[in-house]
Amino acid sequence: MAQEKLFKREAITWFSWFFILLILSIIFSALKFYLSVWVFLALILATFFLHYFWNFSSPTFFLSAGVLITIGFTFLPQIYDPLIMKTLTQGPGNLALNGLIKATWFIFIPFFLLPMAVMLPLAWYERGKIRRAERKIPGSPKVSLIFPAYNEEKFIHKTIEQGLKQDYKGELEIVIIDDGSTDKTFEIVNESATRHSQVKVYKHDKNLGKPAALNTGFEKATGEISIFCDSDSYLDSDLVSKMIPHFDDPKIGVVAGMIIIDNEINLLTKLQQIEYLYNQEIIRFCQSTHGSVLICPGAATAVRTKIAREIPSTDRTITEDADFTFEVAKAGWKISQEPEAISRTDAPENWKELLDQRKRWLYGVIQTIWIHKWAIFYKETKVPNLWVWWAWIGYITCPITTFAVLAIPLFFWLIGTSYLIFLAFYSVLVGAIFVFAHWYGIRQYTHQKKTKLAFLLPVYMIYQYLLNVLLFYLLIAFIIRKGIIVHYGGRDIHAV
């Protein structure tokens, strides 16, 4: 009960700070500069006081610190904007520019700067705790590696071989579900099963889809813990032994692995690698500090087998892994991440393949968060889950981001050169924050040196914008109930 009260108090604080930020930003913009600096310093002292005398945990402290960092940035318009306006003649265009600056800044602060200002120091602090802590020697429950497969003759042999190389000390089995393949997948798997007693193969008479294949795998699994993976993914030899210690905590139901792109061979795959590293090393890692990982990847996720049997995968969305993760959270289980448990996968090497993949991913997540609208509040405490709120905000602000870039020529025509002066300063500022955040995410990956990818971050910003345009299109398709058609698991699916 005491822990629940503490959690509720901290969650309310998280949510309250978010709105306090908006109010303080408006107040600061109206105060004289030196007065606002004194108020800012007082807030810093108040935050440290709350942390050390009210026993806030690190996530709440770093939320508070992030808010303060964000408020600090509200001083910039007070310094820079008057300098712009002094150099310009007064007119309708410049009055419009002044209003545009304020509107842009108040969108930028809570939705872009605040999340990064919170997540980066939180990730740094929590990783330090992990490095200093001694890992527990876990028990050795039996583990089932589950691979649903459809027409995977090119990859399945290597996938099985990597599964057999696991250094896990406990009992391990490999369960392959052939979902009605029409190529030689079953023959290859069956041949492996005759040579290795740990390998078991089951075949669907016809293609039923990945959710059905996963459910068959969980039914056939004899392990206490099941780890489901894509059949075109290759597991590092220590993946199982890295993931299992998390289940020493009886509240943990699911653990997400770390997905790394194996075919980093051209510009497009390198840009995807940056995306994977930042999303997992920063965003998902921070979510795991609260046991609130939103999406566990289909390429490497561990789950208690009894949970997977009680909560079967469904095909009501086209991202069954996201839907499954939300359902597990709804049942009251905590969801963690192990960033050292590596699963390697091949990413799309051209734009057509990438767009096909991202159409399914992005639209499937829209379906998922719409179905699970309840998730904006933690089930056990009825307080806001800021990670889900942030996901919703990302979708809601998508049109703003899309049109803000497309409107640059229009604003230049209406306002003139002064708009470009304004845009140059704030673009450099936003770009610097963006580059630093993603560089830090890349740097956290220690298995291979990936820091050279940081040189591609200016191009990556363009890549992210193009995906944002795709997301905008998918939002419209969802709102008007047109839906999309995707080819997934051997079937053409009309997702609405």
Coordinates of C-alpha atoms in Angstrom, one line a residue:
M1 CA 0.0 0.0 0.0
A2 CA 2.9 2.4 0.8
Q3 CA 4.5 1.7 -2.5
E4 CA 1.2 2.4 -4.3
K5 CA 0.8 5.7 -2.5
L6 CA 4.4 6.7 -3.4
F7 CA 3.8 5.7 -7.1
K8 CA 0.5 7.7 -7.2
R9 CA 2.2 10.7 -5.6
E10 CA 5.1 10.6 -8.2
A11 CA 2.8 10.0 -11.2
I12 CA 0.6 13.0 -10.2
T13 CA 3.8 15.1 -9.9
W14 CA 4.9 14.0 -13.4
F15 CA 1.5 15.1 -14.8
S16 CA 1.3 18.3 -12.8
W17 CA 4.8 19.5 -13.8
F18 CA 3.8 19.2 -17.5
F19 CA 1.0 21.7 -17.1
I20 CA 3.0 23.9 -14.7
L21 CA 5.6 24.2 -17.4
L22 CA 3.1 25.8 -19.8
I23 CA 1.9 28.2 -17.2
L24 CA 5.4 29.2 -16.1
S25 CA 6.5 29.7 -19.7
I26 CA 3.7 32.2 -20.3
I27 CA 4.5 34.0 -17.0
F28 CA 8.2 34.1 -17.8
S29 CA 7.5 35.7 -21.2
A30 CA 5.7 38.5 -19.4
L31 CA 8.2 39.1 -16.6
K32 CA 11.2 41.3 -16.9
F33 CA 14.3 39.3 -17.7
Y34 CA 16.2 39.7 -14.4
L35 CA 13.1 38.9 -12.3
S36 CA 12.5 35.7 -14.3
V37 CA 16.1 34.6 -13.7
W38 CA 15.6 34.9 -9.9
V39 CA 12.3 33.0 -10.1
F40 CA 14.1 30.3 -12.2
L41 CA 16.9 29.9 -9.6
A42 CA 14.3 29.6 -6.8
L43 CA 12.6 26.8 -8.8
I44 CA 16.0 25.0 -9.0
L45 CA 16.4 25.1 -5.3
A46 CA 12.8 23.9 -4.8
T47 CA 13.5 20.9 -7.0
F48 CA 16.5 19.8 -5.1
F49 CA 14.6 20.3 -1.8
L50 CA 11.8 18.0 -3.0
H51 CA 14.2 15.4 -4.2
Y52 CA 16.3 15.1 -1.0
F53 CA 13.6 15.9 1.6
W54 CA 10.5 14.3 0.1
N55 CA 12.3 11.2 -1.1
F56 CA 11.4 11.4 -4.8
S57 CA 12.9 8.7 -7.0
S58 CA 15.2 9.4 -9.9
P59 CA 12.5 9.5 -12.6
T60 CA 10.5 12.2 -10.8
F61 CA 13.7 14.1 -10.0
F62 CA 14.8 14.1 -13.6
L63 CA 11.3 15.1 -14.8
S64 CA 11.6 18.1 -12.5
A65 CA 15.2 18.8 -13.7
G66 CA 14.0 18.5 -17.3
V67 CA 11.2 20.9 -16.7
L68 CA 13.8 23.4 -15.3
I69 CA 16.1 23.0 -18.2
T70 CA 13.1 23.6 -20.5
I71 CA 12.1 26.7 -18.7
G72 CA 15.6 27.9 -19.0
F73 CA 15.2 27.9 -22.7
T74 CA 12.3 30.3 -22.4
F75 CA 14.9 33.0 -21.7
L76 CA 16.2 32.7 -25.3
P77 CA 13.3 34.5 -27.0
Q78 CA 13.5 37.3 -24.5
I79 CA 17.1 37.8 -25.4
Y80 CA 17.1 37.0 -29.2
D81 CA 13.7 38.1 -30.4
P82 CA 14.1 41.8 -29.5
L83 CA 17.4 41.8 -31.3
I84 CA 15.6 40.6 -34.5
M85 CA 12.8 43.1 -34.1
K86 CA 15.2 46.1 -33.6
T87 CA 16.9 45.4 -36.9
L88 CA 13.6 45.4 -38.8
T89 CA 11.2 48.1 -39.8
Q90 CA 7.7 47.8 -38.2
G91 CA 4.9 46.5 -40.4
P92 CA 2.2 43.9 -40.7
G93 CA 4.8 41.3 -41.7
N94 CA 6.9 41.8 -38.6
L95 CA 3.9 41.8 -36.3
A96 CA 3.0 38.4 -37.8
L97 CA 6.5 37.3 -37.3
N98 CA 6.3 38.2 -33.6
G99 CA 3.1 36.2 -33.2
L100 CA 4.6 33.3 -35.1
I101 CA 7.7 33.2 -32.9
K102 CA 5.6 32.9 -29.8
A103 CA 3.3 30.2 -31.2
T104 CA 6.2 28.2 -32.5
W105 CA 8.1 28.4 -29.2
F106 CA 5.2 27.3 -27.1
I107 CA 4.7 24.3 -29.3
F108 CA 8.5 23.5 -29.3
I109 CA 9.0 23.7 -25.6
P110 CA 6.5 21.1 -24.2
F111 CA 6.4 18.7 -27.2
F112 CA 10.0 18.6 -28.3
L113 CA 12.4 20.0 -25.7
L114 CA 10.8 18.7 -22.5
P115 CA 10.9 15.0 -23.4
M116 CA 14.6 15.1 -24.4
A117 CA 15.4 17.2 -21.4
V118 CA 13.9 14.5 -19.2
M119 CA 15.0 11.4 -21.0
L120 CA 18.6 12.1 -21.6
P121 CA 19.7 12.7 -18.0
L122 CA 17.4 10.0 -16.8
A123 CA 18.9 7.5 -19.2
W124 CA 22.4 8.6 -18.1
Y125 CA 21.6 8.2 -14.4
E126 CA 19.8 4.8 -14.7
R127 CA 22.6 3.3 -16.8
G128 CA 25.1 4.4 -14.2
K129 CA 23.1 2.5 -11.6
I130 CA 23.0 -0.6 -13.8
R131 CA 26.8 -0.5 -14.3
R132 CA 27.4 -0.2 -10.6
A133 CA 25.0 -2.9 -9.5
E134 CA 26.0 -6.5 -9.3
R135 CA 23.9 -8.7 -11.5
K136 CA 22.0 -11.4 -9.6
I137 CA 22.8 -15.0 -10.4
P138 CA 19.3 -16.1 -11.7
G139 CA 17.6 -19.3 -11.4
S140 CA 17.6 -21.5 -14.5
P141 CA 13.9 -22.0 -15.6
K142 CA 13.4 -23.9 -18.8
V143 CA 13.2 -21.6 -21.8
S144 CA 11.4 -22.0 -25.1
L145 CA 12.6 -20.1 -28.1
I146 CA 9.6 -19.7 -30.4
F147 CA 10.0 -18.9 -34.1
P148 CA 6.9 -18.5 -36.3
A149 CA 7.9 -19.0 -39.9
Y150 CA 6.3 -18.5 -43.3
N151 CA 8.5 -19.0 -46.4
E152 CA 11.8 -18.4 -44.6
E153 CA 14.0 -20.9 -46.4
K154 CA 16.7 -18.3 -46.9
F155 CA 17.0 -17.5 -43.2
I156 CA 15.6 -20.3 -41.1
H157 CA 18.8 -22.5 -41.0
K158 CA 21.0 -19.7 -39.6
T159 CA 18.2 -18.7 -37.2
I160 CA 18.1 -22.2 -35.7
E161 CA 21.9 -22.4 -35.5
Q162 CA 22.1 -19.2 -33.6
G163 CA 19.4 -20.4 -31.2
L164 CA 21.5 -23.6 -30.6
K165 CA 24.6 -21.5 -29.7
Q166 CA 22.9 -19.9 -26.7
D167 CA 25.2 -19.9 -23.6
Y168 CA 22.3 -20.3 -21.2
K169 CA 23.0 -22.8 -18.4
G170 CA 19.4 -24.0 -18.0
E171 CA 17.3 -26.2 -20.2
L172 CA 16.5 -24.8 -23.6
E173 CA 14.2 -25.9 -26.5
I174 CA 13.6 -24.4 -29.9
V175 CA 10.0 -24.4 -31.2
I176 CA 9.4 -23.7 -34.9
I177 CA 5.9 -23.1 -36.2
D178 CA 5.7 -23.5 -40.0
D179 CA 2.6 -21.4 -40.9
G180 CA 1.7 -23.2 -44.1
S181 CA 4.9 -22.3 -46.0
T182 CA 5.0 -23.1 -49.7
D183 CA 8.8 -23.2 -50.0
K184 CA 11.3 -25.6 -48.3
T185 CA 11.1 -24.0 -44.9
F186 CA 9.5 -27.2 -43.3
E187 CA 12.0 -29.5 -44.9
I188 CA 14.9 -27.5 -43.6
V189 CA 13.5 -27.2 -40.1
N190 CA 12.5 -30.9 -40.0
E191 CA 16.0 -31.9 -41.0
S192 CA 17.4 -29.8 -38.1
A193 CA 14.9 -31.4 -35.7
T194 CA 16.2 -34.9 -36.6
R195 CA 19.8 -33.8 -35.7
H196 CA 19.0 -31.8 -32.6
S197 CA 16.7 -33.0 -29.9
Q198 CA 16.1 -29.4 -28.7
V199 CA 14.5 -28.5 -32.0
K200 CA 10.7 -29.2 -32.3
V201 CA 8.7 -28.4 -35.4
Y202 CA 4.9 -28.0 -35.9
K203 CA 3.2 -27.2 -39.1
H204 CA -0.1 -25.5 -40.0
D205 CA -1.9 -27.0 -43.0
K206 CA -2.5 -23.6 -44.3
N207 CA -1.3 -20.0 -43.7
L208 CA -3.2 -18.7 -40.6
G209 CA -1.1 -15.6 -39.9
K210 CA 1.6 -14.8 -37.4
P211 CA -0.7 -14.4 -34.3
A212 CA -2.1 -17.9 -34.8
A213 CA 1.5 -19.2 -35.3
L214 CA 2.6 -17.6 -32.0
N215 CA -0.4 -19.0 -30.2
T216 CA 0.4 -22.5 -31.4
G217 CA 4.0 -21.9 -30.3
F218 CA 2.9 -20.9 -26.8
E219 CA 0.6 -24.0 -26.6
K220 CA 3.4 -26.3 -27.5
A221 CA 6.1 -24.7 -25.4
T222 CA 7.2 -26.5 -22.3
G223 CA 9.4 -23.7 -20.9
E224 CA 8.4 -21.5 -18.0
I225 CA 9.7 -18.6 -20.1
S226 CA 9.1 -18.2 -23.8
I227 CA 11.2 -15.9 -26.0
F228 CA 9.5 -15.3 -29.4
C229 CA 11.5 -14.0 -32.3
D230 CA 11.2 -13.5 -36.0
S231 CA 12.5 -16.3 -38.2
D232 CA 14.7 -13.9 -40.1
S233 CA 16.4 -12.6 -36.9
Y234 CA 19.7 -13.9 -35.5
L235 CA 20.2 -14.0 -31.7
D236 CA 23.5 -13.2 -30.0
S237 CA 24.7 -16.2 -28.0
D238 CA 24.1 -14.5 -24.6
L239 CA 20.5 -13.2 -25.4
V240 CA 18.7 -15.8 -23.2
S241 CA 21.1 -15.5 -20.3
K242 CA 20.8 -11.7 -20.4
M243 CA 17.0 -11.7 -20.4
I244 CA 16.2 -14.3 -17.8
P245 CA 17.5 -12.4 -14.7
H246 CA 14.7 -9.9 -15.2
F247 CA 12.1 -12.5 -14.2
D248 CA 13.6 -12.8 -10.7
D249 CA 11.2 -9.9 -10.1
P250 CA 7.8 -11.6 -9.8
K251 CA 6.0 -8.4 -11.1
I252 CA 7.8 -8.5 -14.5
G253 CA 5.7 -10.2 -17.1
V254 CA 7.5 -9.3 -20.3
V255 CA 11.1 -8.2 -21.3
A256 CA 11.9 -6.5 -24.6
G257 CA 15.2 -7.3 -26.3
M258 CA 17.5 -5.0 -28.3
I259 CA 17.0 -5.1 -32.1
I260 CA 20.1 -4.2 -34.2
I261 CA 20.2 -3.9 -38.0
D262 CA 22.6 -6.5 -39.4
N263 CA 22.7 -5.3 -43.1
E264 CA 24.1 -1.8 -42.5
I265 CA 25.2 -1.5 -46.1
N266 CA 23.7 1.7 -47.6
L267 CA 22.5 5.1 -46.6
L268 CA 18.9 3.9 -45.9
T269 CA 19.9 1.1 -43.6
K270 CA 22.3 3.3 -41.7
L271 CA 19.5 5.9 -41.2
Q272 CA 17.3 3.1 -39.8
Q273 CA 20.1 2.0 -37.5
I274 CA 20.2 5.5 -36.0
E275 CA 16.4 5.3 -35.5
Y276 CA 16.6 1.9 -33.9
L277 CA 19.4 2.9 -31.5
Y278 CA 17.7 6.1 -30.3
N279 CA 14.3 4.6 -29.9
Q280 CA 15.6 1.7 -27.9
E281 CA 18.6 3.1 -26.0
I282 CA 16.9 6.2 -24.9
I283 CA 13.1 6.1 -25.2
R284 CA 12.4 2.4 -24.5
F285 CA 15.1 2.3 -21.9
C286 CA 13.5 5.2 -20.0
Q287 CA 10.1 3.6 -20.3
S288 CA 11.6 0.4 -18.7
T289 CA 12.6 2.4 -15.6
H290 CA 8.9 2.5 -14.7
G291 CA 8.2 -1.0 -16.0
S292 CA 6.1 0.7 -18.7
V293 CA 7.6 -0.3 -22.1
L294 CA 4.9 0.4 -24.6
I295 CA 5.9 -1.9 -27.4
C296 CA 7.9 -5.1 -27.2
P297 CA 9.4 -6.1 -30.6
G298 CA 8.4 -9.3 -32.4
A299 CA 12.1 -9.8 -33.2
A300 CA 13.1 -10.6 -29.5
T301 CA 10.7 -10.6 -26.6
A302 CA 10.6 -12.8 -23.5
V303 CA 7.4 -13.5 -21.7
R304 CA 6.2 -15.8 -18.9
T305 CA 4.5 -18.7 -20.9
K306 CA 1.5 -18.7 -18.7
I307 CA 0.8 -15.1 -19.6
A308 CA 1.0 -15.8 -23.3
R309 CA -1.5 -18.6 -22.9
E310 CA -3.9 -16.4 -20.9
I311 CA -3.5 -13.5 -23.3
P312 CA -3.4 -14.9 -26.8
S313 CA -2.1 -12.9 -29.8
T314 CA -4.8 -11.6 -32.1
D315 CA -5.1 -10.2 -35.6
R316 CA -7.4 -7.3 -34.8
T317 CA -4.4 -5.0 -35.5
I318 CA -1.5 -5.4 -38.0
T319 CA 1.0 -5.0 -35.2
E320 CA 0.2 -8.0 -33.0
D321 CA 3.4 -7.4 -30.8
A322 CA 2.2 -3.9 -29.9
D323 CA -1.4 -5.1 -29.1
F324 CA 0.0 -8.0 -27.0
T325 CA 2.2 -5.6 -25.0
F326 CA -0.7 -3.3 -24.1
E327 CA -2.8 -6.3 -23.1
V328 CA -0.1 -7.6 -20.8
A329 CA 0.1 -4.1 -19.2
K330 CA -3.7 -4.1 -18.8
A331 CA -3.4 -7.3 -16.9
G332 CA -1.2 -5.5 -14.3
W333 CA 2.2 -6.9 -15.3
K334 CA 5.3 -4.7 -15.5
I335 CA 7.2 -4.7 -18.8
S336 CA 11.0 -4.2 -18.8
Q337 CA 13.8 -4.1 -21.4
E338 CA 17.3 -5.7 -21.6
P339 CA 19.4 -3.5 -23.8
E340 CA 22.3 -6.0 -23.8
A341 CA 20.1 -8.8 -25.3
I342 CA 20.8 -8.4 -29.0
S343 CA 18.8 -9.8 -31.9
R344 CA 20.0 -8.9 -35.3
T345 CA 17.7 -8.4 -38.3
D346 CA 17.9 -7.3 -41.9
A347 CA 16.3 -3.9 -42.6
P348 CA 14.7 -2.8 -45.9
E349 CA 17.4 -1.8 -48.3
N350 CA 15.2 0.4 -50.6
W351 CA 12.4 3.0 -50.2
K352 CA 9.6 0.7 -51.5
E353 CA 10.3 -2.0 -48.9
L354 CA 10.8 0.6 -46.2
L355 CA 7.5 2.3 -46.9
D356 CA 5.6 -1.0 -47.0
Q357 CA 7.1 -1.9 -43.6
R358 CA 6.4 1.5 -42.0
K359 CA 2.9 1.6 -43.3
R360 CA 2.2 -1.5 -41.3
W361 CA 4.1 -0.4 -38.2
L362 CA 2.7 3.1 -38.0
Y363 CA -0.9 2.2 -38.9
G364 CA -0.8 -0.8 -36.6
V365 CA 0.3 1.4 -33.7
I366 CA -2.6 3.9 -34.5
Q367 CA -5.0 0.9 -34.3
T368 CA -3.4 -0.2 -31.0
I369 CA -3.5 3.0 -29.1
W370 CA -7.1 3.6 -30.3
I371 CA -8.2 0.2 -29.1
H372 CA -6.3 0.7 -25.8
K373 CA -7.6 4.2 -25.0
W374 CA -7.8 3.1 -21.3
A375 CA -3.9 3.0 -21.3
I376 CA -3.6 6.8 -20.8
F377 CA -4.1 6.0 -17.1
Y378 CA -2.3 3.3 -15.1
K379 CA -4.9 0.6 -14.3
E380 CA -3.9 0.1 -10.7
T381 CA -3.7 3.7 -9.6
K382 CA -5.8 5.6 -12.2
V383 CA -3.1 8.2 -12.6
P384 CA -1.8 9.4 -16.0
N385 CA 0.7 7.2 -17.9
L386 CA 2.8 10.0 -19.5
W387 CA 4.4 7.6 -22.0
V388 CA 1.0 6.9 -23.6
W389 CA 0.1 10.6 -23.5
W390 CA 3.4 11.3 -25.2
A391 CA 2.5 8.8 -28.0
W392 CA -0.9 10.4 -28.5
I393 CA 0.8 13.9 -28.6
G394 CA 3.2 12.6 -31.3
Y395 CA 0.2 11.7 -33.5
I396 CA -1.8 14.8 -32.7
T397 CA 1.1 17.2 -33.5
C398 CA 2.1 15.3 -36.7
P399 CA 0.0 17.6 -38.9
I400 CA 1.6 20.7 -37.3
T401 CA 5.1 19.4 -38.0
T402 CA 4.2 18.4 -41.6
F403 CA 2.6 21.8 -42.5
A404 CA 5.3 23.8 -40.6
V405 CA 7.9 22.7 -43.0
L406 CA 5.7 23.0 -46.1
A407 CA 4.7 26.5 -45.1
I408 CA 8.2 27.9 -45.1
P409 CA 8.0 29.4 -48.6
L410 CA 4.6 30.9 -47.8
F411 CA 5.8 32.6 -44.6
F412 CA 8.9 33.9 -46.5
W413 CA 6.6 35.4 -49.1
L414 CA 4.3 37.0 -46.5
I415 CA 6.9 38.2 -44.0
G416 CA 10.1 38.5 -46.0
T417 CA 13.7 38.2 -45.0
S418 CA 13.1 38.7 -41.3
Y419 CA 11.4 35.3 -41.3
L420 CA 14.6 33.6 -42.6
I421 CA 16.6 35.4 -39.9
F422 CA 14.3 34.0 -37.3
L423 CA 14.2 30.6 -38.9
A424 CA 18.0 30.3 -39.1
F425 CA 18.6 30.8 -35.4
Y426 CA 15.8 28.5 -34.1
S427 CA 16.6 25.8 -36.8
V428 CA 20.2 25.7 -35.6
L429 CA 19.1 25.5 -32.0
V430 CA 16.6 22.7 -32.6
G431 CA 19.0 20.9 -34.8
A432 CA 21.8 21.0 -32.2
I433 CA 19.4 19.6 -29.5
F434 CA 18.2 16.9 -31.9
V435 CA 21.8 15.9 -33.0
F436 CA 23.0 15.7 -29.4
A437 CA 20.1 13.6 -28.2
H438 CA 20.6 11.1 -31.0
W439 CA 24.4 11.1 -30.8
Y440 CA 24.0 10.2 -27.1
G441 CA 21.6 7.3 -28.0
I442 CA 24.1 6.0 -30.6
R443 CA 26.9 6.2 -28.1
Q444 CA 25.0 4.0 -25.6
Y445 CA 25.4 1.0 -27.8
T446 CA 28.7 -0.7 -26.8
H447 CA 28.8 -3.9 -28.7
Q448 CA 30.2 -2.2 -31.8
K449 CA 31.4 1.3 -32.4
K450 CA 28.6 3.1 -34.1
T451 CA 29.4 6.8 -33.4
K452 CA 30.3 7.5 -37.1
L453 CA 26.6 7.3 -37.7
A454 CA 26.3 10.7 -36.0
F455 CA 27.7 12.3 -39.2
L456 CA 24.5 11.2 -40.9
L457 CA 22.2 13.0 -38.4
P458 CA 21.5 16.0 -40.7
V459 CA 20.3 13.6 -43.4
Y460 CA 18.4 11.6 -40.7
M461 CA 16.3 14.7 -39.9
I462 CA 15.1 14.7 -43.5
Y463 CA 14.4 11.0 -43.2
Q464 CA 12.3 11.5 -40.1
Y465 CA 10.3 14.3 -41.7
L466 CA 9.5 12.0 -44.7
L467 CA 8.2 9.4 -42.2
N468 CA 6.2 12.1 -40.5
V469 CA 4.5 12.9 -43.9
L470 CA 3.7 9.2 -44.2
L471 CA 2.3 9.2 -40.7
F472 CA 0.1 12.1 -41.6
Y473 CA -1.3 10.2 -44.6
L474 CA -2.0 7.2 -42.4
L475 CA -3.8 9.3 -39.8
I476 CA -6.1 10.6 -42.5
A477 CA -6.7 7.1 -43.8
F478 CA -7.6 6.0 -40.2
I479 CA -9.8 8.9 -39.4
I480 CA -11.9 8.6 -42.6
R481 CA -11.9 4.8 -42.2
K482 CA -10.4 4.2 -45.6
G483 CA -7.7 2.0 -44.1
I484 CA -4.7 0.5 -45.9
I485 CA -3.8 -2.7 -47.6
V486 CA -0.7 -4.5 -46.4
H487 CA 1.0 -7.8 -47.4
Y488 CA 2.0 -9.5 -44.2
G489 CA 2.7 -13.1 -43.3
G490 CA 1.7 -14.4 -46.8
R491 CA -1.6 -12.6 -46.8
D492 CA -3.1 -9.4 -48.1
I493 CA -4.8 -7.6 -45.2
H494 CA -7.2 -4.6 -45.4
A495 CA -6.5 -2.9 -42.1
V496 CA -9.2 -0.4 -41.0

